[in-house]
Coordinates of C-alpha atoms in Angstrom, one line a residue:
M1 CA 64.0 -107.2 -6.0
S2 CA 62.8 -107.3 -2.4
N3 CA 64.8 -105.5 0.3
Y4 CA 63.7 -108.1 2.8
G5 CA 62.4 -105.7 5.5
Y6 CA 60.6 -107.6 8.2
F7 CA 61.7 -111.0 6.8
A8 CA 65.3 -110.2 7.8
H9 CA 64.4 -110.5 11.5
V10 CA 63.0 -114.1 11.1
Y11 CA 65.2 -115.3 8.2
D12 CA 67.6 -117.3 10.4
S13 CA 64.8 -119.2 12.1
F14 CA 63.5 -120.4 8.7
T15 CA 66.9 -121.4 7.3
K16 CA 68.2 -123.7 9.9
N17 CA 68.2 -126.6 7.4
V18 CA 70.7 -124.7 5.3
E19 CA 73.6 -126.3 7.3
Y20 CA 75.7 -123.1 7.1
E21 CA 78.8 -124.7 8.6
K22 CA 78.9 -127.5 6.1
R23 CA 78.2 -125.1 3.3
A24 CA 81.0 -122.8 4.3
E25 CA 83.4 -125.8 4.5
Y26 CA 82.3 -126.9 1.0
I27 CA 82.8 -123.5 -0.5
F28 CA 86.2 -123.1 1.3
S29 CA 87.2 -126.4 -0.3
L30 CA 86.4 -125.1 -3.7
L31 CA 88.5 -122.0 -3.0
K32 CA 91.5 -124.0 -1.6
Q33 CA 91.4 -126.4 -4.6
N34 CA 92.0 -123.4 -6.8
G35 CA 94.8 -121.7 -4.8
V36 CA 92.8 -119.3 -2.6
N37 CA 92.8 -119.8 1.2
S38 CA 93.3 -116.3 2.5
G39 CA 93.0 -112.7 1.6
I40 CA 90.1 -110.3 1.0
M41 CA 86.7 -112.0 0.4
L42 CA 83.6 -110.4 -0.9
D43 CA 80.3 -112.0 0.3
L44 CA 78.0 -110.6 -2.3
A45 CA 74.3 -110.4 -1.2
C46 CA 75.4 -111.7 2.2
G47 CA 71.9 -111.7 3.8
T48 CA 72.2 -112.0 7.6
G49 CA 75.9 -112.8 7.4
T50 CA 75.9 -116.3 8.8
L51 CA 78.2 -117.7 6.2
S52 CA 80.4 -114.6 6.3
K53 CA 81.1 -115.4 10.0
Y54 CA 82.5 -118.9 9.0
F55 CA 84.6 -117.4 6.3
S56 CA 86.0 -114.9 8.7
D57 CA 86.9 -117.8 11.1
Y58 CA 88.8 -119.3 8.2
G59 CA 91.0 -116.2 8.2
F60 CA 89.5 -114.1 5.4
D61 CA 89.2 -110.3 5.6
M62 CA 85.5 -109.9 4.9
I63 CA 83.6 -107.4 2.8
L64 CA 79.8 -107.8 3.1
T65 CA 77.4 -106.3 0.7
D66 CA 73.6 -106.5 0.4
N67 CA 70.8 -104.2 -0.7
S68 CA 68.8 -104.7 2.4
P69 CA 69.6 -102.5 5.4
D70 CA 67.7 -104.9 7.7
M71 CA 69.7 -107.9 6.5
L72 CA 72.9 -106.0 7.0
A73 CA 71.9 -105.0 10.5
E74 CA 71.7 -108.7 11.4
A75 CA 75.0 -109.4 9.5
K76 CA 76.8 -106.7 11.5
L77 CA 75.9 -108.3 14.8
K78 CA 77.7 -111.5 13.6
N79 CA 80.5 -109.8 11.8
P80 CA 81.6 -106.8 13.8
D81 CA 85.0 -106.5 12.1
A82 CA 83.8 -106.8 8.5
L83 CA 83.4 -103.9 6.1
I84 CA 79.6 -103.6 5.6
L85 CA 78.3 -101.9 2.4
C86 CA 74.7 -101.4 1.5
Q87 CA 74.8 -102.0 -2.3
D88 CA 72.8 -103.6 -5.1
M89 CA 74.7 -106.4 -6.8
T90 CA 74.6 -104.6 -10.1
E91 CA 76.1 -101.4 -8.6
L92 CA 79.0 -102.9 -6.7
D93 CA 81.6 -100.3 -5.8
L94 CA 84.5 -101.3 -3.6
Y95 CA 87.4 -99.3 -2.2
G96 CA 90.0 -101.7 -3.6
T97 CA 90.4 -105.2 -5.1
I98 CA 89.5 -108.6 -3.7
D99 CA 91.0 -112.0 -3.8
C100 CA 87.8 -114.0 -4.0
A101 CA 84.0 -113.6 -4.0
V102 CA 81.1 -115.8 -2.9
C103 CA 77.4 -115.4 -3.7
T104 CA 75.2 -118.0 -2.1
L105 CA 71.6 -119.3 -1.6
D106 CA 70.3 -118.4 -5.0
S107 CA 71.1 -114.7 -4.7
I108 CA 71.9 -114.6 -8.5
N109 CA 68.4 -115.9 -9.2
H110 CA 67.0 -112.7 -7.7
L111 CA 68.4 -110.9 -10.8
T112 CA 65.5 -111.4 -13.2
R113 CA 67.0 -109.6 -16.1
I114 CA 69.9 -111.0 -18.1
S115 CA 71.4 -107.6 -18.3
D116 CA 71.6 -107.4 -14.5
V117 CA 73.3 -110.8 -14.2
R118 CA 75.9 -109.7 -16.7
K119 CA 76.3 -106.3 -14.9
T120 CA 76.9 -108.2 -11.7
F121 CA 79.5 -110.5 -13.2
D122 CA 81.2 -107.4 -14.8
K123 CA 81.4 -105.7 -11.4
V124 CA 82.8 -108.7 -9.6
S125 CA 85.4 -109.1 -12.3
L126 CA 86.3 -105.4 -12.2
F127 CA 87.3 -105.6 -8.5
M128 CA 88.8 -109.0 -8.5
N129 CA 92.6 -109.6 -8.7
T130 CA 93.9 -111.7 -11.6
G131 CA 93.8 -115.3 -10.5
G132 CA 91.0 -114.6 -8.0
I133 CA 88.2 -117.1 -7.6
F134 CA 84.4 -116.5 -7.7
V135 CA 82.2 -119.2 -6.2
F136 CA 78.4 -118.9 -6.4
D137 CA 75.3 -121.0 -6.6
V138 CA 72.1 -120.8 -8.5
N139 CA 68.7 -122.6 -8.4
T140 CA 68.4 -124.6 -11.6
V141 CA 65.8 -124.4 -14.4
Y142 CA 64.7 -127.9 -13.2
K143 CA 64.0 -126.6 -9.7
H144 CA 61.9 -123.7 -11.0
R145 CA 59.9 -125.8 -13.4
K146 CA 59.4 -128.9 -11.2
I147 CA 59.9 -128.0 -7.5
L148 CA 59.0 -124.3 -7.0
A149 CA 56.6 -124.0 -10.0
D150 CA 53.1 -123.0 -8.9
N151 CA 53.4 -124.7 -5.5
V152 CA 52.7 -123.5 -2.0
F153 CA 55.0 -124.3 1.0
V154 CA 54.4 -123.9 4.7
Y155 CA 57.1 -123.4 7.3
E156 CA 56.6 -123.2 11.1
T157 CA 58.9 -122.4 14.0
D158 CA 58.1 -121.9 17.7
S159 CA 57.2 -118.2 17.2
S160 CA 56.6 -117.8 13.5
Y161 CA 54.6 -119.3 10.6
C162 CA 55.3 -118.7 7.0
V163 CA 53.2 -119.4 3.9
W164 CA 55.2 -119.4 0.7
Q165 CA 53.2 -119.1 -2.5
N166 CA 54.7 -119.4 -6.0
S167 CA 53.6 -118.5 -9.5
L168 CA 55.7 -119.7 -12.5
N169 CA 56.1 -117.9 -15.8
K170 CA 56.8 -120.8 -18.1
K171 CA 58.2 -118.7 -20.8
T172 CA 61.0 -117.1 -18.7
D173 CA 61.3 -119.6 -15.8
E174 CA 60.7 -116.7 -13.5
V175 CA 58.9 -117.5 -10.2
S176 CA 56.9 -114.8 -8.5
I177 CA 57.1 -115.5 -4.7
T178 CA 54.9 -114.2 -1.9
L179 CA 55.8 -114.8 1.7
D180 CA 53.1 -114.3 4.3
I181 CA 54.8 -114.3 7.7
F182 CA 52.8 -114.6 10.9
T183 CA 54.7 -113.9 14.1
K184 CA 53.2 -114.8 17.5
K185 CA 53.4 -112.5 20.5
D186 CA 51.1 -112.6 23.6
N187 CA 48.9 -115.2 21.9
L188 CA 48.3 -112.9 19.0
Y189 CA 49.7 -113.2 15.4
S190 CA 50.9 -110.2 13.4
R191 CA 51.2 -110.6 9.6
H192 CA 53.9 -109.3 7.3
T193 CA 54.1 -109.9 3.6
E194 CA 57.2 -110.0 1.3
S195 CA 57.0 -110.3 -2.5
F196 CA 59.9 -110.9 -4.9
S197 CA 60.8 -112.9 -8.0
E198 CA 63.5 -115.3 -8.9
R199 CA 64.6 -116.4 -12.4
A200 CA 66.5 -119.5 -13.4
Y201 CA 69.0 -119.4 -16.2
D202 CA 70.5 -122.1 -18.4
T203 CA 73.9 -123.2 -17.3
E204 CA 75.5 -122.8 -20.7
N205 CA 74.3 -119.2 -20.8
I206 CA 75.8 -118.5 -17.3
K207 CA 79.1 -119.9 -18.5
K208 CA 79.0 -117.7 -21.5
W209 CA 78.3 -114.5 -19.5
L210 CA 81.1 -115.3 -17.1
E211 CA 83.5 -115.6 -20.0
Y212 CA 82.3 -112.3 -21.4
S213 CA 83.1 -110.8 -18.0
G214 CA 86.7 -112.0 -18.0
F215 CA 86.3 -115.3 -16.1
R216 CA 87.4 -118.8 -16.9
V217 CA 84.8 -121.4 -15.7
I218 CA 86.5 -124.1 -13.7
S219 CA 83.6 -126.2 -12.6
V220 CA 79.9 -126.5 -12.3
F221 CA 79.0 -129.0 -9.5
G222 CA 75.8 -130.3 -8.1
E223 CA 75.0 -128.8 -4.7
M224 CA 77.6 -129.8 -2.0
T225 CA 79.2 -132.3 -4.3
Y226 CA 82.2 -132.6 -6.6
E227 CA 80.1 -134.2 -9.4
P228 CA 79.1 -132.5 -12.7
E229 CA 75.6 -131.1 -12.9
K230 CA 72.8 -133.6 -13.4
E231 CA 69.5 -133.1 -15.0
D232 CA 67.5 -133.2 -11.8
D233 CA 69.9 -131.0 -9.6
Q234 CA 68.0 -128.3 -7.9
R235 CA 71.0 -126.1 -7.1
V236 CA 74.5 -126.0 -8.7
Y237 CA 77.8 -124.3 -7.7
F238 CA 79.9 -122.4 -10.2
T239 CA 83.6 -121.9 -9.7
A240 CA 85.3 -119.4 -12.0
E241 CA 88.8 -117.8 -12.1
K242 CA 89.5 -114.1 -13.1
I243 CA 91.9 -114.2 -16.0

């Protein structure tokens, strides 16, 4: 798993289409529907902490974890009052319990071993109070096979240029990703490369692993909807309750 070194500094400029405010509102609605609208929230694999700031504004006491010091440095600027912990998802170790947890923007897909997904679910369950709610999203198998696949994407901002190259392992639905980032300064471009992999998992398996970890699966919705997962959904949201 990449620690997102240089990429952390340009990440926000390439994710403006994420619609963070609407995404936070949607996730908050899933939490409220299931009785959680305050308390201690864990933002697992928080990245640069943009979503965390919105959840803090909703009144949650925030704990932010990520395995990238560079990402957390960006997150700290946006969330000065949050507890910031540099931790791998599979080695989560908190000082107390939490009332809810979120894990967004396909962070779970960065876990390319089934055992690591299950370890992560176990850790979240261990620190979550009974009745707590876990909301997370994943990229679907459909997205890995049909959208990411072996394709190349190009993104450009005023000061940066990113070439995203994919290579799909059809047996495991794991996509190897290479990002070449070119940043302009004084009419010259500097190049930085990040490489990592993401793996897609079948929804029924994810449900099973959640149940093994002590969760009850409440819903699996298509991205930013309240509709059941469809065959061509590229991202889905899981809501699960700690029992």
